[in-house]
Coordinates of C-alpha atoms and ligand atoms in Angstrom, one line a residue:
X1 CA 28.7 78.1 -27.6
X2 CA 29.2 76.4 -31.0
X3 CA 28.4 72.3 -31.1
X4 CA 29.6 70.8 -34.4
X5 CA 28.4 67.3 -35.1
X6 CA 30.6 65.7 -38.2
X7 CA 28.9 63.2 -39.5
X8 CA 25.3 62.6 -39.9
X9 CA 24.3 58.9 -39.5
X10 CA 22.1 57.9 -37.4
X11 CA 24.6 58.6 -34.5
X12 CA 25.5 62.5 -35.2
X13 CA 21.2 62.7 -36.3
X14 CA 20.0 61.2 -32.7
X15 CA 22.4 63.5 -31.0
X16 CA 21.6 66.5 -32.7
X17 CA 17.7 65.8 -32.6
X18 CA 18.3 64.8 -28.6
X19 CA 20.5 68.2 -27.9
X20 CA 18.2 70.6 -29.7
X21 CA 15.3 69.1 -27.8
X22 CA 17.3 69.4 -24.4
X23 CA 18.1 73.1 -25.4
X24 CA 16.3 74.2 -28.6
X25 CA 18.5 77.4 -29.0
X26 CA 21.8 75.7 -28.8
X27 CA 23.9 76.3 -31.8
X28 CA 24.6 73.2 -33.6
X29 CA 25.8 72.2 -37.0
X30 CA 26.0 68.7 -38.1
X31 CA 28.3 68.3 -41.0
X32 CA 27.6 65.8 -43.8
X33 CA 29.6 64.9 -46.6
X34 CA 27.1 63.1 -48.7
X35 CA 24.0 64.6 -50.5
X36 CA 21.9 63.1 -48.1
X37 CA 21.9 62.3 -44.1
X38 CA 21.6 58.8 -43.1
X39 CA 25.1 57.0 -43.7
X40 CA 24.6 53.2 -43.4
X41 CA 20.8 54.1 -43.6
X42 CA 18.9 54.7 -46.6
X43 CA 15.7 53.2 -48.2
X44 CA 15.1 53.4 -51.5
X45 CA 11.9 52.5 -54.0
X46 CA 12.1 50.6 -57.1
X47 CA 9.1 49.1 -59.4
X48 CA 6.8 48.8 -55.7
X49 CA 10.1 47.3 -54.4
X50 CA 11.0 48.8 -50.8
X51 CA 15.2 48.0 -50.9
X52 CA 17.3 49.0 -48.0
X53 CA 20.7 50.3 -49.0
X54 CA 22.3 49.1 -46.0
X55 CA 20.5 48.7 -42.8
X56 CA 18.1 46.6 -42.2
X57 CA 16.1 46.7 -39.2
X58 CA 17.1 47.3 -35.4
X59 CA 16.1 44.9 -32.8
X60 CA 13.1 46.2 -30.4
X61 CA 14.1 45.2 -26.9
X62 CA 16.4 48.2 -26.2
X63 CA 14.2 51.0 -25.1
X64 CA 16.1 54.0 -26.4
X65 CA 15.0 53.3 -30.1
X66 CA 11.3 52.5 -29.5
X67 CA 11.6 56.4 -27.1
X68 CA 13.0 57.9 -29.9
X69 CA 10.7 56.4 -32.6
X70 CA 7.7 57.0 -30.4
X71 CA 9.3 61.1 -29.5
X72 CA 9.2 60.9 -33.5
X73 CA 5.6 59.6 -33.9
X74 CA 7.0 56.7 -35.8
X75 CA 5.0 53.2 -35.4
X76 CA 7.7 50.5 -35.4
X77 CA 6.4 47.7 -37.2
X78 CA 7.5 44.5 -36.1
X79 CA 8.5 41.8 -38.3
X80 CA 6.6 38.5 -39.1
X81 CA 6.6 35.4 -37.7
X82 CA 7.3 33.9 -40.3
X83 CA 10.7 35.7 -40.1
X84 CA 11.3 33.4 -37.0
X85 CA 12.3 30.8 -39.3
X86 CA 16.0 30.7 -39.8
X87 CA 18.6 28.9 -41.6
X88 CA 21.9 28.1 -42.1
X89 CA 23.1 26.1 -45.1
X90 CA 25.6 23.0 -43.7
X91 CA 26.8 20.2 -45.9
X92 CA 25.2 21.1 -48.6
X93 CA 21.3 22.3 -48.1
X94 CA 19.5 24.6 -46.1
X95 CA 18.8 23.9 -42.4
X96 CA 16.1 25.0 -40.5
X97 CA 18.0 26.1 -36.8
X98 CA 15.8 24.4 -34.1
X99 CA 14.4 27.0 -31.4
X100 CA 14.2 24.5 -28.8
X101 CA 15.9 22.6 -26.8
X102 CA 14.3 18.9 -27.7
X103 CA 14.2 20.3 -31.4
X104 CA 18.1 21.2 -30.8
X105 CA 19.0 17.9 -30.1
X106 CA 17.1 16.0 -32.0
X107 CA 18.2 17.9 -35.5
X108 CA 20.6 16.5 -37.6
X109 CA 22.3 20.5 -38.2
X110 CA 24.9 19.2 -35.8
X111 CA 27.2 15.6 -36.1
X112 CA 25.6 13.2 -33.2
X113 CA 29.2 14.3 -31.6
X114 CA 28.6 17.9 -32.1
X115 CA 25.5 17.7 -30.1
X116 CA 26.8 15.3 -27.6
X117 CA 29.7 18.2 -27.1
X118 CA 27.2 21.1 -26.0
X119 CA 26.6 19.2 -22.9
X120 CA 30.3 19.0 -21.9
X121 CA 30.1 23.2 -21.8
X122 CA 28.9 22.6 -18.9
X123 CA 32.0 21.4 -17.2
X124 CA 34.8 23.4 -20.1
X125 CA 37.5 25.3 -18.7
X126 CA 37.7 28.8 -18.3
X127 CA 40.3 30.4 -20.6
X128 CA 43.4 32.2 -19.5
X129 CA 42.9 35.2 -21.7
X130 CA 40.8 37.9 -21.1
X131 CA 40.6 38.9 -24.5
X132 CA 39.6 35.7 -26.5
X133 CA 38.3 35.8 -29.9
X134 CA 35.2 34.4 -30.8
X135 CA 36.4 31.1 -32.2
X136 CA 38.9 30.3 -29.4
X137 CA 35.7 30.6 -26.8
X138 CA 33.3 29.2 -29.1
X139 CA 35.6 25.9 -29.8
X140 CA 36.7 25.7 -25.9
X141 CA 33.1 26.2 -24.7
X142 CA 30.6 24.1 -27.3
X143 CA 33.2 22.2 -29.5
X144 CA 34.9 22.8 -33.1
X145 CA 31.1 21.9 -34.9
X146 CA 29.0 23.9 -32.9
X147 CA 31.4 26.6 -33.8
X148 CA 31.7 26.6 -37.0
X149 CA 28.4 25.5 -38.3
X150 CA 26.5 28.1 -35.6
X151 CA 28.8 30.8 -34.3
X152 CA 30.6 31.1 -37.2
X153 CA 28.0 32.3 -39.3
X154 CA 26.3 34.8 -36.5
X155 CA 30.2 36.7 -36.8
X156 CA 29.5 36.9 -40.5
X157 CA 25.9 38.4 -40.2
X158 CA 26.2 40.6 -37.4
X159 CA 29.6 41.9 -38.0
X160 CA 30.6 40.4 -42.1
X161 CA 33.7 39.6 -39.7
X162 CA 35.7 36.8 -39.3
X163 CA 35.8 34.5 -36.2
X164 CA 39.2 34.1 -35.5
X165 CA 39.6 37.8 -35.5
X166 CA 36.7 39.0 -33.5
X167 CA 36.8 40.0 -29.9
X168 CA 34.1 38.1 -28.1
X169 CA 34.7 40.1 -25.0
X170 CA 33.7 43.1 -27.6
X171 CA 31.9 41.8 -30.0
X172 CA 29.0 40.1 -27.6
X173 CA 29.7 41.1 -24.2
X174 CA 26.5 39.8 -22.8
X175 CA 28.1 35.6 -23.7
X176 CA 31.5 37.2 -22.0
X177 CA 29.5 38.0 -19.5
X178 CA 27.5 35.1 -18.7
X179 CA 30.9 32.8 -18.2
X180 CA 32.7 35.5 -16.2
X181 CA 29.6 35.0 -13.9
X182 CA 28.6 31.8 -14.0
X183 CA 31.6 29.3 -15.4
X184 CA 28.9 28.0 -18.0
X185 CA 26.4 29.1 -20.8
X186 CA 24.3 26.4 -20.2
X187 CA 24.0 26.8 -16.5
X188 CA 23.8 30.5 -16.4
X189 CA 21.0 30.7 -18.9
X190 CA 19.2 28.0 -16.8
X191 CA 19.5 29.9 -13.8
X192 CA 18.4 33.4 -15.4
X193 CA 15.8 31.9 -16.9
X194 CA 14.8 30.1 -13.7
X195 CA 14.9 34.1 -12.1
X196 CA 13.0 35.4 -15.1
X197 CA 10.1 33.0 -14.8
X198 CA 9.4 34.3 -11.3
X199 CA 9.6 38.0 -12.7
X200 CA 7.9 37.0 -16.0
X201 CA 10.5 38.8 -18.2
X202 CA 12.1 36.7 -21.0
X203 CA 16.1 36.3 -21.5
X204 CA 18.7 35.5 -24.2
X205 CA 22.3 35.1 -24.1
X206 CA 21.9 36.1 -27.5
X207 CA 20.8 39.9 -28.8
X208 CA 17.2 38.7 -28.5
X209 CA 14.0 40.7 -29.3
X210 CA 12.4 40.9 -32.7
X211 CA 13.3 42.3 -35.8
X212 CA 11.6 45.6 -36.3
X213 CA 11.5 48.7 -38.5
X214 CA 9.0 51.0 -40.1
X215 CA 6.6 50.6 -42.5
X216 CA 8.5 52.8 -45.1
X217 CA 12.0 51.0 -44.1
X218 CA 14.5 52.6 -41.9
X219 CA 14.3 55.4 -44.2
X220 CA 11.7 56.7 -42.2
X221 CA 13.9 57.2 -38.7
X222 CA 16.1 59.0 -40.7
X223 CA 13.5 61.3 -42.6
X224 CA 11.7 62.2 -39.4
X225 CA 15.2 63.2 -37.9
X226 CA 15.7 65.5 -40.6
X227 CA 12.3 66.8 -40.3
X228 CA 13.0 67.9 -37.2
X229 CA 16.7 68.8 -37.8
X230 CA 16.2 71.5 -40.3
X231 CA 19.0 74.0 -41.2
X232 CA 21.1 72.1 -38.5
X233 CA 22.0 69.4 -41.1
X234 CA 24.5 70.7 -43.3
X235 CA 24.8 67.7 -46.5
X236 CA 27.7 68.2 -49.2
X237 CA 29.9 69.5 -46.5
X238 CA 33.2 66.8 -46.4
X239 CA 35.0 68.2 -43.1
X240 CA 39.0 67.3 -44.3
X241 CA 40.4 68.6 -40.8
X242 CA 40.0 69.7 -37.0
X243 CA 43.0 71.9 -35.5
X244 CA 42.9 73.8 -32.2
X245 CA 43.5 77.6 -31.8
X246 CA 43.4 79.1 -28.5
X247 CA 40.1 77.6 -26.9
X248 CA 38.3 76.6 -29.9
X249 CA 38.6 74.0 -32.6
X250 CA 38.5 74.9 -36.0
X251 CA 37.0 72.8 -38.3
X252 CA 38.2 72.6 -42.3
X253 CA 36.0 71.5 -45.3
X254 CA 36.8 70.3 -48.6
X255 CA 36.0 73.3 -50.4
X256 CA 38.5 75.4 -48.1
X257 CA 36.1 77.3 -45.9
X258 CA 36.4 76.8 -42.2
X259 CA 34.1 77.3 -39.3
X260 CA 34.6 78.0 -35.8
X261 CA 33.4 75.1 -32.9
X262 CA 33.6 75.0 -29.0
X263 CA 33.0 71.3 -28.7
X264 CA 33.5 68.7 -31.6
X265 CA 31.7 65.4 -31.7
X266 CA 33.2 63.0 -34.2
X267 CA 30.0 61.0 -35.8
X268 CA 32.0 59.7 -38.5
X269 CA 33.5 56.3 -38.6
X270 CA 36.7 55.9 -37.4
X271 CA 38.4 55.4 -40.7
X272 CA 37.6 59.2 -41.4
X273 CA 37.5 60.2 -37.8
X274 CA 41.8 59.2 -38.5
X275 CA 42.1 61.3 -41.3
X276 CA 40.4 64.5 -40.0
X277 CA 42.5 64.4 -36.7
X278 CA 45.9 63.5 -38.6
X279 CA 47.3 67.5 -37.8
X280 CA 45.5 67.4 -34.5
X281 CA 47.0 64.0 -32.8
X282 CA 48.9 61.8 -34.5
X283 CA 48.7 59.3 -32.2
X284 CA 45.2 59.1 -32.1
X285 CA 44.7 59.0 -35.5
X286 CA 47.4 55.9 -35.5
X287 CA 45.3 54.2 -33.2
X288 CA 42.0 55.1 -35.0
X289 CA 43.6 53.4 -38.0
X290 CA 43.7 50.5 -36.1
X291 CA 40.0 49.6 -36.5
X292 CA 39.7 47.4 -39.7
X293 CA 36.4 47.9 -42.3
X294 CA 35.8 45.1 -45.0
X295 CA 33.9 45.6 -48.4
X296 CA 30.7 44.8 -48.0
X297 CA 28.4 44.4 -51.1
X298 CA 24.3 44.0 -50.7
X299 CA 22.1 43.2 -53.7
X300 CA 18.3 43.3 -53.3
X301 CA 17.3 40.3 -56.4
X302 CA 13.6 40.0 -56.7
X303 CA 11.9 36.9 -58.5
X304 CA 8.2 35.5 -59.2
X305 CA 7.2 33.5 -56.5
X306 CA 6.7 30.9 -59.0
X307 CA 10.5 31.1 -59.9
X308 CA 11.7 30.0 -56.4
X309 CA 10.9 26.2 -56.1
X310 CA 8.8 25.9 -53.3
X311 CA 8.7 29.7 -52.5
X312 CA 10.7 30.7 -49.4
X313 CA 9.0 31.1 -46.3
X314 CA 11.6 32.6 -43.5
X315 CA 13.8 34.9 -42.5
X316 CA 16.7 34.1 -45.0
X317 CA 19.7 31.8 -44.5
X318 CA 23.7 32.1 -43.3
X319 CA 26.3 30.6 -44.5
X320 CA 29.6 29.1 -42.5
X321 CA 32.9 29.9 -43.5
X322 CA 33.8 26.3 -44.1
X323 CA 31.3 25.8 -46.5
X324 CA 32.9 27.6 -48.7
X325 CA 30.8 29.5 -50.8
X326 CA 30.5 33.2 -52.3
X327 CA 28.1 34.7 -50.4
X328 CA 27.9 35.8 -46.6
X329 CA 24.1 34.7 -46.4
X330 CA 20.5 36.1 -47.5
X331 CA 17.3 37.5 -46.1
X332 CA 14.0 37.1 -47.6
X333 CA 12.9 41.1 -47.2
X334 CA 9.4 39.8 -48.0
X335 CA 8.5 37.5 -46.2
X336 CA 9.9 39.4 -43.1
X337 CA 8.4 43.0 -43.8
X338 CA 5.2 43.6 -44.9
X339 CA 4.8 45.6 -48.2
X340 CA 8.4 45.1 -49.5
X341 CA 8.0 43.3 -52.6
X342 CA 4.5 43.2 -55.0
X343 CA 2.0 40.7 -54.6
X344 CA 3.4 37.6 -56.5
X345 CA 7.0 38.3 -55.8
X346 CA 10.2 37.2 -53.2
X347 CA 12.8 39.7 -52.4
X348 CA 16.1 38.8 -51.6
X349 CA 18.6 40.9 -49.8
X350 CA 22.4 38.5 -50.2
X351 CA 25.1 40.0 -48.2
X352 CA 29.2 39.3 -49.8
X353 CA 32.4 39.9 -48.9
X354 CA 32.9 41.0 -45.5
X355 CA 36.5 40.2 -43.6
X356 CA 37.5 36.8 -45.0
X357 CA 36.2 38.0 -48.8
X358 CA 36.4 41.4 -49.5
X359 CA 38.0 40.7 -52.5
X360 CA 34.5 39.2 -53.7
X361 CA 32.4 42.4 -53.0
X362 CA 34.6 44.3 -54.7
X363 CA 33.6 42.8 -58.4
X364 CA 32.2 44.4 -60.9
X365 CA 28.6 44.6 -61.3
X366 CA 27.8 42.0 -63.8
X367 CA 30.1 39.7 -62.2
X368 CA 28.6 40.2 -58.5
X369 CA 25.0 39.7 -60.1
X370 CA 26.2 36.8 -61.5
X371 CA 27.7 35.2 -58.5
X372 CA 25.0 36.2 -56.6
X373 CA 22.0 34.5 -59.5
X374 CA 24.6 31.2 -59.3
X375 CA 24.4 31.1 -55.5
X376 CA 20.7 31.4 -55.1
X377 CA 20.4 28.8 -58.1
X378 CA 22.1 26.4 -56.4
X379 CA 21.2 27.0 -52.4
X380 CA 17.3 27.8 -53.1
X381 CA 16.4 26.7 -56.6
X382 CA 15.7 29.7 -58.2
X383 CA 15.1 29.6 -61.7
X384 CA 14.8 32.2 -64.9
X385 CA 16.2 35.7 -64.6
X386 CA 15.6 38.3 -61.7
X387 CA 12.6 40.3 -62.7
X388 CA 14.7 43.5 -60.5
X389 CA 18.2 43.7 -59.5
X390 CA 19.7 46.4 -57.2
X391 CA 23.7 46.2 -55.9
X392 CA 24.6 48.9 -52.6
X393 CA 28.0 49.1 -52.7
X394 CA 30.0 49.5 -49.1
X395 CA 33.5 49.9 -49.5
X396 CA 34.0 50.5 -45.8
X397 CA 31.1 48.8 -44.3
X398 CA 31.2 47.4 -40.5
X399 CA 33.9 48.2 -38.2
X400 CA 35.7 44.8 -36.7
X401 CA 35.9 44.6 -32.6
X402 CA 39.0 42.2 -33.1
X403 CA 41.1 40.8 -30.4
X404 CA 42.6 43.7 -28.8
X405 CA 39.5 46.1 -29.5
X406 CA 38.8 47.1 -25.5
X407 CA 42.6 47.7 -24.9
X408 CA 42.7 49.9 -27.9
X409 CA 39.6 52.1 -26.4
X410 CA 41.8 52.2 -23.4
X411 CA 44.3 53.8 -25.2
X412 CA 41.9 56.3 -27.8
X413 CA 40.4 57.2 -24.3
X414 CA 44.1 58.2 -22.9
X415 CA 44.6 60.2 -26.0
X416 CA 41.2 61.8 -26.1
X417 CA 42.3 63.3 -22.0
X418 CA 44.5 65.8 -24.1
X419 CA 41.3 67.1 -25.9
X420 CA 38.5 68.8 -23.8
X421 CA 35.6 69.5 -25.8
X422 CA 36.0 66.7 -28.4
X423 CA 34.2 63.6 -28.8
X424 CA 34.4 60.8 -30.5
X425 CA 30.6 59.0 -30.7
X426 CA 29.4 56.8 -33.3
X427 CA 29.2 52.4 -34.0
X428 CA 32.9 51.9 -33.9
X429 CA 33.9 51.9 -30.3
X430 CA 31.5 50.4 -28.1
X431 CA 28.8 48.8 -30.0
X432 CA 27.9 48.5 -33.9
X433 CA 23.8 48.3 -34.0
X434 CA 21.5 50.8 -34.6
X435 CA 20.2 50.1 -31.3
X436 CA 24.1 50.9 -29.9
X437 CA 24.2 54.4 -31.5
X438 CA 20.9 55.7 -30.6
X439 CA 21.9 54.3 -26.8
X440 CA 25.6 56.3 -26.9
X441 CA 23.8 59.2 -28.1
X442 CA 21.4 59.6 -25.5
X443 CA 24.2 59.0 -23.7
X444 CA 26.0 62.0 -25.0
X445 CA 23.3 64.3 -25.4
X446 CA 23.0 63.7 -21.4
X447 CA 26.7 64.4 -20.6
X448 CA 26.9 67.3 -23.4
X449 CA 23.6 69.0 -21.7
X450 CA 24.5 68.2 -18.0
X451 CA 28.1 69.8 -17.9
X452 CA 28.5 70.8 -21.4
X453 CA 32.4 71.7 -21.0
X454 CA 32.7 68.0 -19.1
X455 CA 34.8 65.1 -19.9
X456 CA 33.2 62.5 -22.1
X457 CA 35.0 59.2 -22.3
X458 CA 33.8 56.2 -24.8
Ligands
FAD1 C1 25.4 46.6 -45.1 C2 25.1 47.0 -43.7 C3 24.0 46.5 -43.0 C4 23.7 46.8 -41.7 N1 22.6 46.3 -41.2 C5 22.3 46.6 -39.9 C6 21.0 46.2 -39.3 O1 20.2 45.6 -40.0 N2 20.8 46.6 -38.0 C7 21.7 47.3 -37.3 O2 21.4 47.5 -36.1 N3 22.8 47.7 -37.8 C8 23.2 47.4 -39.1 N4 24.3 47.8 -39.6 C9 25.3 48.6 -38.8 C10 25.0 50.1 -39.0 O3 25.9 50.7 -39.8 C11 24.9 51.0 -37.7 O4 24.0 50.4 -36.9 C12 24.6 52.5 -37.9 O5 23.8 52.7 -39.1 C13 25.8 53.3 -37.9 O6 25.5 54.6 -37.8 P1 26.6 55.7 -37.6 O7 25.9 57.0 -37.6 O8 27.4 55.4 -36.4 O9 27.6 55.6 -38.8 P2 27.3 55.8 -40.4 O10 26.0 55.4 -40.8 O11 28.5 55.3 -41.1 O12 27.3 57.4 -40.5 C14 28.5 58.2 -40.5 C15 28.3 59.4 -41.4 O13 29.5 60.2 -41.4 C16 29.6 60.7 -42.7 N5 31.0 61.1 -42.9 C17 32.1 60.3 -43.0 N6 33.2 61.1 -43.2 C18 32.8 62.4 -43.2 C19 33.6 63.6 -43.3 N7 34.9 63.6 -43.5 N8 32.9 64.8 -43.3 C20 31.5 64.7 -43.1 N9 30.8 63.6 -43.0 C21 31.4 62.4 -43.0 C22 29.2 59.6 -43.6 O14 28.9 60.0 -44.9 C23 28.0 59.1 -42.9 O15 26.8 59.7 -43.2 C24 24.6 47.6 -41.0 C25 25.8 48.1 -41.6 C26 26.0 47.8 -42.9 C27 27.2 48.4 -43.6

């Protein structure tokens, strides 16, 4: 029996790593269209700078990534505290955003009104939709400043998405969640946490946990799943189609050959999971189309310390829509991670474009340096010229949950009933961290091991 993986991210790598180790003869072939495995996850090294091409870090209270690191004698290395300090730039400067409650109020981030607001989430309404998106809940439960100076900005980090689009029910299911159950944020946190103290476990209506990666960047997860992989990764191998013959799916490459496959997992993104199932499904593949991907342009700038007035101490800063700037927001990769920059220099890592500016990532290099070096100039002070530039270009970067997202799974997993033995896997369906895929694909590897002929749904 013949497994073929398309794809190698981290989502077809963690599955193949997890069904070899279930059954180390199985006959599997992940395919790869780049030179190298690792999709959104690549770390690169420039002049003692450690840059990460796209990923950044995963966050360490799931268990599935810390098993697998550990299975992979990786150390994760947890970020600093001084990455607990977080900003978001409102009305003109930077804000520090309070961690406490007392600190909360007392801030002036929010309008006195804003702040008066949050308490009245207490008593909002429920909505009538089941499928709201992130702004219609955020403005009906904390009010229109709350959202856009805080929620706003945490749709543009996580997903480079835009609020009014997003699904919350999709996007963050454990907020969706916490109304369905208890009416209120406020309340249901207070009672949670009120349970948690007697357990002593900590809780978050947010992703929580801390920031962590490895001490050679996310590179490493990837490297060590190769390591292991061998021969089973197949790179430079762009799969163009899947068809079925008889009992067995045949699977097409660019450069004409074909091989032969029992069960098909689709690792790709959906954007190219719809053009390799066109001749299979056309309806699929219509609904596959259906999930959006924005441009999404990083660059890693690094100054002297002595060229950022007053250094920069935290974890970086977001921005709200309504502020209406050219950048998404920035991270300060050195202050966060240990040995990313050289003694004496900051690191930035500035995200733009995304769902509401696409059209911005999409510049061309000198132009996107200098929209970037005008941005920092004016939000942080820096001053000079960037002693080390670096642009990662993603034309098809983060798939958007929007409204609508669950009841399009619904129908992909309708479709998928005509198809035993093919899978679709991977962070566009049912969660977009790095956390999310390694989760689905223990998932997978579980149901693929167990009754390898079964029926996986997403
Ligand atoms: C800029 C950016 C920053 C991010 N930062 C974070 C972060 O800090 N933390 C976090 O948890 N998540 C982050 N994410 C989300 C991240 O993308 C996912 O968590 C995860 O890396 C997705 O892995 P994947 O394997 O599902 O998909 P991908 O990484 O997209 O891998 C899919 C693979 O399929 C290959 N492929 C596509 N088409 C074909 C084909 N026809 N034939 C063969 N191979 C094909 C691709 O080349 C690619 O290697 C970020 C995403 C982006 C874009």
């Amino acid at each position: 029996m013949k497994i073929a993986i398309i794809g190698g991210g981290i989502s077809g790598l963690a599955l193949g790593y997890l069904l070899k180790e279930a059954s180390p003869d199985a006959d599997i072939a992940i395919y790869e269209e780049l030179r190298r495995p690792g999709g959104k996850i690549w770390t690169e090294r420039h002049d003692g700078f450690l840059l990460e091409g796209g990923v950044n870090g995963f966050l360490n209270n799931r268990p599935k990534t810390l098993e697998l690191a550990a299975a992979l004698n990786l150390a994760p290395l947890k970020s600093s505290d001084k990455a607990r300090k977080r900003y978001v730039y409102s009305r003109g400067k930077l804000n520090l955003i309070p961690e406490g409650v007392l600190d909360f109020f007392t801030s002036d981030l929010l309008s006195i009104g804003g702040r008066l607001r949050i308490i009245l989430e207490t008593i909002a309404p429920r909505s009538s939709s089941d499928d709201e998106t992130l702004s219609e809940f955020a403005t009906r439960r904390l009010g229109r400043d709350a959202y856009e100076t805080l929620i706003d900005p945490m749709a543009s980090g996580i997903y480079a998405g835009d609020s009014t689009r997003l699904s919350l029910k999709s996007c963050f299911p454990k907020i969706y969640n916490l109304e369905a159950k208890y009416g209120s944020l406020i309340v249901g946190m207070l009672k949670m946490k009120m349970a948690a103290r007697k357990t002593g476990r900590t809780v978050s209506a947010g992703p929580g946990g801390v920031l962590t990666s490895f001490q050679d960047g996310m590179g490493a997860l990837i490297d060590a799943l190769a390591a292991r992989l061998g021969s089973a990764i197949v790179n430079n191998r762009r799969v163009i189609a899947v068809e079925k013959t008889a009992n067995k799916y045949q699977i097409h490459f660019k450069d004409a050959q074909t091989e032969e496959a029992d069960i098909v997992v689709l690792s790709t993104p959906a954007h190219a999971a719809k053009d390799i199932l066109s001749g299979l499904d056309k309806n699929l593949s219509r609904q596959l189309a259906e999930i959006p991907y924005p441009y999404v342009t990083v660059v890693s700038m690094a100054f002297k310390r002595e060229a950022v007035r007053g250094g920069f101490d935290g974890f970086g800063f977001l921005i709200p829509f309504k502020e209406g700037r050219r950048i998404l927001g920035t991270l300060c990769d050195s202050s966060t991670f240990p040995g990313r920059a050289p003694e004496g220099y900051l690191l930035f890592r500035t995200m733009l474009g995304g769902a509401r500016a696409g059209a911005i990532a999409s510049l061309d290099d000198e132009k996107i340096i200098d929209t970037v070096f005008s941005e920092l100039s004016d939000i942080i002070k820096v001053k000079g010229t960037p002693e080390m530039v670096k642009i990662f270009r993603h034309e098809k970067a983060i798939p958007q949950y929007n409204k609508g997202h669950a009841a399009l799974l619904g129908a992909i997993n309708e479709s998928l009933k005509a198809h035993d033995g093919l899978y679709l896997h991977g962070n566009s369906y049912k969660g977009i961290s790095v956390n999310d895929c390694i989760e689905q694909s223990y998932s997978l590897a579980n149901s693929l091991s167990s009754s390898i002929m079964g029926k996986h749904r997403l």
